[in-house]
Every structure is written in C-alpha cells, then in structure tokens.
Short mmCIF file of C-alpha atoms in Angstrom, two decimals:
data_model
loop_
_atom_site.label_atom_id
_atom_site.label_comp_id
_atom_site.label_asym_id
_atom_site.label_seq_id
_atom_site.Cartn_x
_atom_site.Cartn_y
_atom_site.Cartn_z
CA MET A 2 0.94 -27.62 55.56
CA PHE A 3 4.72 -27.97 55.18
CA LEU A 4 5.26 -27.43 58.90
CA ILE A 5 2.61 -30.03 59.80
CA GLU A 6 4.19 -32.66 57.54
CA TYR A 7 7.64 -31.82 58.89
CA TYR A 8 6.39 -32.19 62.46
CA LYS A 9 4.85 -35.60 61.66
CA LYS A 10 8.08 -36.83 60.07
CA GLN A 11 10.04 -35.72 63.13
CA LYS A 12 7.63 -37.55 65.46
CA ILE A 13 7.92 -40.72 63.37
CA ALA A 14 11.71 -40.49 63.36
CA ARG A 15 11.81 -40.10 67.16
CA LEU A 16 9.40 -43.01 67.61
CA CYS A 17 11.48 -45.27 65.34
CA GLU A 18 14.49 -44.64 67.54
CA ARG A 19 12.61 -45.52 70.74
CA LEU A 20 10.74 -48.66 69.68
CA GLY A 21 12.21 -52.09 70.37
CA LYS A 22 11.75 -52.85 66.67
CA TYR A 23 10.46 -50.75 63.81
CA GLY A 24 10.47 -52.91 60.68
CA ASN A 25 10.63 -52.00 57.03
CA HIS A 26 7.62 -50.33 55.39
CA VAL A 27 5.83 -49.86 58.72
CA PHE A 28 3.04 -47.30 59.16
CA ILE A 29 1.98 -45.85 62.51
CA GLY A 30 -0.81 -43.30 62.77
CA PHE A 31 -0.78 -40.55 65.39
CA PRO A 32 -1.54 -40.07 68.19
CA PHE A 33 0.27 -43.22 69.32
CA ASN A 34 1.12 -43.82 72.97
CA ALA A 35 3.21 -46.53 74.62
CA THR A 36 4.24 -46.61 78.27
CA ARG A 37 7.51 -48.35 77.40
CA PRO A 38 8.11 -47.96 73.65
CA GLU A 39 11.35 -49.95 73.90
CA ARG A 40 9.13 -52.97 74.65
CA VAL A 41 7.04 -52.53 71.51
CA PHE A 42 8.16 -54.61 68.51
CA ILE A 43 6.61 -53.99 65.08
CA ASP A 44 7.61 -56.24 62.18
CA ASP A 45 7.85 -55.51 58.45
CA TYR A 46 4.86 -54.23 56.46
CA ALA A 47 2.74 -53.84 59.62
CA GLU A 48 0.34 -50.96 60.21
CA ILE A 49 -1.22 -49.40 63.30
CA LEU A 50 -3.76 -46.66 62.65
CA ASN A 51 -4.29 -43.65 64.90
CA HIS A 52 -5.20 -43.49 68.60
CA ALA A 53 -3.41 -46.69 69.68
CA GLU A 54 -2.75 -46.95 73.42
CA ILE A 55 -0.12 -49.48 74.56
CA ILE A 56 -0.13 -49.72 78.36
CA ASN A 57 2.95 -51.81 79.04
CA PRO A 58 4.89 -50.70 82.14
CA ILE A 59 6.52 -54.15 82.42
CA GLY A 60 5.31 -56.40 79.58
CA SER A 61 5.92 -56.23 75.85
CA PHE A 62 3.73 -55.94 72.75
CA CYS A 63 4.68 -57.64 69.47
CA LEU A 64 2.97 -57.07 66.11
CA GLY A 65 3.74 -59.53 63.30
CA LYS A 66 4.55 -58.73 59.70
CA PHE A 67 1.77 -57.86 57.23
CA SER A 68 -0.69 -57.18 60.08
CA THR A 69 -2.97 -54.14 60.19
CA ILE A 70 -4.68 -52.71 63.26
CA SER A 71 -7.49 -50.20 62.90
CA THR A 72 -8.07 -47.15 65.07
CA HIS A 73 -8.32 -46.99 68.87
CA LEU A 74 -6.41 -50.14 69.76
CA THR A 75 -5.91 -50.71 73.50
CA VAL A 76 -3.21 -53.08 74.74
CA VAL A 77 -2.68 -53.84 78.44
CA THR A 78 0.18 -56.14 79.45
CA ASP A 79 0.01 -55.79 83.25
CA ASN A 80 -2.69 -56.27 85.91
CA HIS A 81 -2.56 -55.11 89.52
CA THR A 82 -3.28 -57.74 92.18
CA PRO A 83 -5.37 -56.55 95.15
CA THR A 84 -3.04 -56.77 98.15
CA VAL A 85 -4.02 -56.58 101.82
CA GLY A 86 -2.92 -53.37 103.47
CA ILE A 87 -2.22 -51.45 100.24
CA PRO A 88 -4.78 -49.02 98.79
CA TYR A 89 -5.51 -50.05 95.21
CA SER A 90 -4.33 -46.75 93.73
CA PHE A 91 -0.92 -47.39 95.29
CA THR A 92 -0.50 -50.82 93.69
CA GLY A 93 -0.46 -49.25 90.23
CA ILE A 94 2.28 -46.86 91.26
CA LEU A 95 4.44 -49.46 93.02
CA HIS A 96 3.66 -52.45 90.74
CA ILE A 97 3.53 -54.75 93.75
CA ASN A 98 2.35 -58.31 92.97
CA GLU A 99 1.93 -57.31 89.34
CA ARG A 100 0.59 -59.99 86.98
CA THR A 101 2.40 -59.47 83.69
CA LYS A 102 1.90 -61.31 80.41
CA ASP A 103 3.13 -60.19 77.02
CA VAL A 104 0.62 -59.46 74.26
CA LYS A 105 1.23 -60.69 70.71
CA VAL A 106 -0.49 -60.33 67.35
CA GLY A 107 0.72 -62.81 64.73
CA ASP A 108 1.56 -62.23 61.08
CA ASP A 109 -1.02 -61.16 58.50
CA CYS A 110 -3.81 -60.29 60.96
CA TRP A 111 -6.54 -57.66 60.75
CA LEU A 112 -7.90 -56.07 63.93
CA GLY A 113 -10.96 -53.84 63.66
CA THR A 114 -11.55 -50.58 65.47
CA HIS A 115 -11.65 -50.38 69.28
CA VAL A 116 -10.13 -53.81 69.89
CA THR A 117 -8.80 -54.44 73.42
CA LEU A 118 -6.00 -56.93 74.09
CA LEU A 119 -5.42 -57.83 77.75
CA PRO A 120 -2.45 -59.62 79.37
CA GLY A 121 -1.78 -62.97 77.72
CA ALA A 122 -3.62 -62.23 74.48
CA ASN A 123 -1.89 -63.98 71.59
CA ILE A 124 -3.71 -63.63 68.28
CA GLY A 125 -2.79 -66.43 65.89
CA ARG A 126 -1.38 -65.83 62.43
CA GLY A 127 -3.83 -64.76 59.75
CA SER A 128 -6.68 -63.97 62.14
CA VAL A 129 -9.48 -61.43 61.75
CA VAL A 130 -10.66 -59.69 64.92
CA GLY A 131 -13.95 -57.81 64.77
CA ALA A 132 -14.56 -54.28 66.04
CA ASN A 133 -14.97 -53.86 69.82
CA THR A 134 -13.63 -57.35 70.55
CA LEU A 135 -11.81 -58.03 73.84
CA CYS A 136 -9.25 -60.84 73.98
CA ASN A 137 -7.15 -62.16 76.88
CA LYS A 138 -6.15 -65.61 75.62
CA VAL A 139 -4.23 -67.55 72.99
CA THR A 140 -6.23 -68.00 69.78
CA PRO A 141 -5.52 -70.32 66.82
CA PRO A 142 -4.26 -69.26 63.39
CA TYR A 143 -6.77 -67.99 60.83
CA ALA A 144 -9.59 -67.55 63.35
CA VAL A 145 -12.37 -65.02 62.89
CA LEU A 146 -12.95 -63.59 66.38
CA VAL A 147 -15.69 -61.35 67.77
CA GLY A 148 -17.21 -60.47 71.10
CA ILE A 149 -16.44 -59.87 74.78
CA PRO A 150 -14.66 -62.12 75.49
CA ALA A 151 -13.42 -63.10 72.03
CA LYS A 152 -15.16 -66.10 70.49
CA ILE A 153 -14.33 -68.01 67.29
CA VAL A 154 -17.19 -67.56 64.80
CA GLY A 155 -15.47 -68.54 61.56
CA VAL A 156 -12.26 -69.15 59.68
CA LYS A 157 -10.51 -66.70 57.36
CA PHE A 158 -9.84 -69.12 54.48
CA SER A 159 -10.45 -72.74 53.56
CA LEU A 160 -7.57 -75.18 54.04
CA GLU A 161 -6.69 -75.11 50.33
CA GLN A 162 -6.87 -71.32 50.27
CA ILE A 163 -4.46 -71.10 53.22
CA LEU A 164 -1.95 -73.32 51.43
CA LYS A 165 -2.19 -71.09 48.34
CA HIS A 166 -2.06 -67.88 50.39
CA GLU A 167 1.00 -68.90 52.39
CA SER A 168 2.86 -70.05 49.28
CA VAL A 169 2.71 -66.43 48.11
CA ILE A 170 3.58 -64.46 51.25
CA TYR A 171 5.87 -66.80 53.25
CA PRO A 172 9.10 -68.60 52.45
CA LYS A 173 8.77 -72.39 52.52
CA GLU A 174 10.24 -72.79 56.00
CA GLU A 175 7.61 -70.47 57.51
CA ARG A 176 4.52 -72.05 55.92
CA MET A 177 2.09 -74.26 57.80
CA THR A 178 2.03 -77.83 56.53
CA ARG A 179 -1.06 -79.60 55.26
CA ALA A 180 -0.93 -81.89 58.31
CA GLU A 181 -0.84 -78.90 60.66
CA LEU A 182 -3.78 -77.32 58.87
CA GLU A 183 -5.80 -80.53 58.88
CA ASN A 184 -5.33 -80.76 62.63
CA LEU A 185 -6.22 -77.07 63.01
CA PHE A 186 -9.46 -77.44 61.07
CA ALA A 187 -10.42 -80.66 62.88
CA THR A 188 -9.88 -78.96 66.24
CA TYR A 189 -11.47 -75.55 65.68
CA TYR A 190 -13.19 -75.04 62.34
CA GLN A 191 -15.49 -77.95 61.54
CA GLY A 192 -18.69 -76.52 60.07
CA MET A 193 -17.44 -72.95 60.46
CA LYS A 194 -18.19 -70.25 57.90
CA ILE A 195 -15.30 -69.20 55.62
CA LEU A 196 -14.84 -65.43 55.49
CA GLY A 197 -12.39 -64.89 52.61
CA THR A 198 -12.25 -65.46 48.89
CA ASP A 199 -9.63 -66.35 46.27
CA HIS A 200 -11.32 -64.33 43.50
CA LEU A 201 -9.13 -61.61 42.00
CA SER A 202 -9.96 -59.70 38.83
CA GLU A 203 -7.23 -58.98 36.28
CA GLU A 204 -7.41 -55.28 37.12
CA ASP A 205 -7.06 -55.93 40.85
CA GLU A 206 -4.19 -58.36 40.23
CA LEU A 207 -2.30 -55.61 38.39
CA ARG A 208 -2.93 -53.20 41.29
CA VAL A 209 -1.68 -55.77 43.80
CA ASN A 210 1.49 -56.37 41.76
CA ASP A 211 2.14 -52.61 41.51
CA LEU A 212 1.76 -52.17 45.26
CA MET A 213 4.06 -55.11 46.03
CA LYS A 214 6.72 -53.65 43.74
CA SER A 215 6.42 -50.23 45.38
CA ARG A 216 6.95 -51.88 48.80
CA ASN A 217 9.88 -54.00 47.56
CA PHE A 218 7.99 -57.20 48.29
CA THR A 219 8.53 -60.16 45.96
CA PRO A 220 5.93 -62.96 46.17
CA TYR A 221 7.39 -66.37 46.86
CA LYS A 222 5.22 -67.98 44.16
#
C-alpha cells in the first residue's frame, strides 16, 4: 500500500511540473492523459476525476476555479480538415489545414460522467452539464445542459440565488451584476426550471465551514 501511494504522489508531482497551470488545492484522478500537458490550465480548487482524456496537439484546455469534472471526460481541441490528395490518416500526423479552437470550462461548474467537449466548447460559469453530453459551442453562465448536441434545459439557480451565491465565493469585482443577470435570464431562462436550492441545515453549514477552513478558503460574505 505504501508503494502504491508513493507512486501516485510521484505521478502527481511530475504532472504538476508539466501542466501549464496547476492551481492550489487541485485534485486530479488517474489515469489522466493530455497530448500537450503544458497547454492544460487548471485553476484553484478544481477537480478532474479519473480517466480524463485531453486531446490537444495544438489547442489548449482551461478549467476554472471551483469546477468539478466527473469520470471519463473527453476534450478535443483540434479537427482535421479533409484535404484533396492527402489520405485522411496522414492529415492527423501532419496537422495540415487543422481547425483548432481552445476548450474552456468556466468557474464553479459541474460536468457529469462521459462528457465530451469538442473544439470551441466554452462552458459558462456556474453551469451543470449532464452525463454523456456533447458540447462544441459557447454556452451562457448558470445553464443546465444535456444532450447531443448540448441543449439548455434549465438554470442552476434563480437570479436572487445567484447574487447570494456569488457574494460568498467571488470577490466583488468578479461578481455578475444584477443588470447582467436580468439580461441573462431574459435571453435564456424565461420559464426554465431551477435546479438548485438555497436550503442548508445547521449541521451541513458546520460541515461546509469545516471544509472551507481545511482548504484555506475564506468566504467573501
């Protein structure tokens, strides 16, 4: 058991050195594969569970703070363009006429198991992405996304809940304004189901506070 734990720690240490960014209090489950780890950027308090596959020969992948990704994530940042006179298997080797777009996951997101993110996917802050979803586009903050391709089916919190939520986890200069949220809801979320809740028992509140202290995170409110 000691040797297994030692081996894991060594793998994590080597990965930290190779990634473009490895923030504070980050967790990465193994196996974890990235074509170009120096183009993978993981912010503070983010988590990626095991069996993630980042296929990024040219593009980059960015994961925002507080976000968690479940098992078997697939990220692809580059597509091969069929080119006259070149067998398709050669285009992947030579990267001729490659179509590259970075992939981003915003802060405070949850991605379920077996999610696939294709070139140009940009998951907005605070979003929830259901299991087996495929996304290749920019999505708004706080969206609940499911399906192939990804479709908005709800919103994570109500407008008032988002204001309360962001006052706790973000400094003032990073929070969305009421005007921004009103425009967001008018554009995307009219009549949409709200997924989250603001209920928290006293016992759970104590557990949350203990965890925040153990991770050296101080709420902003």
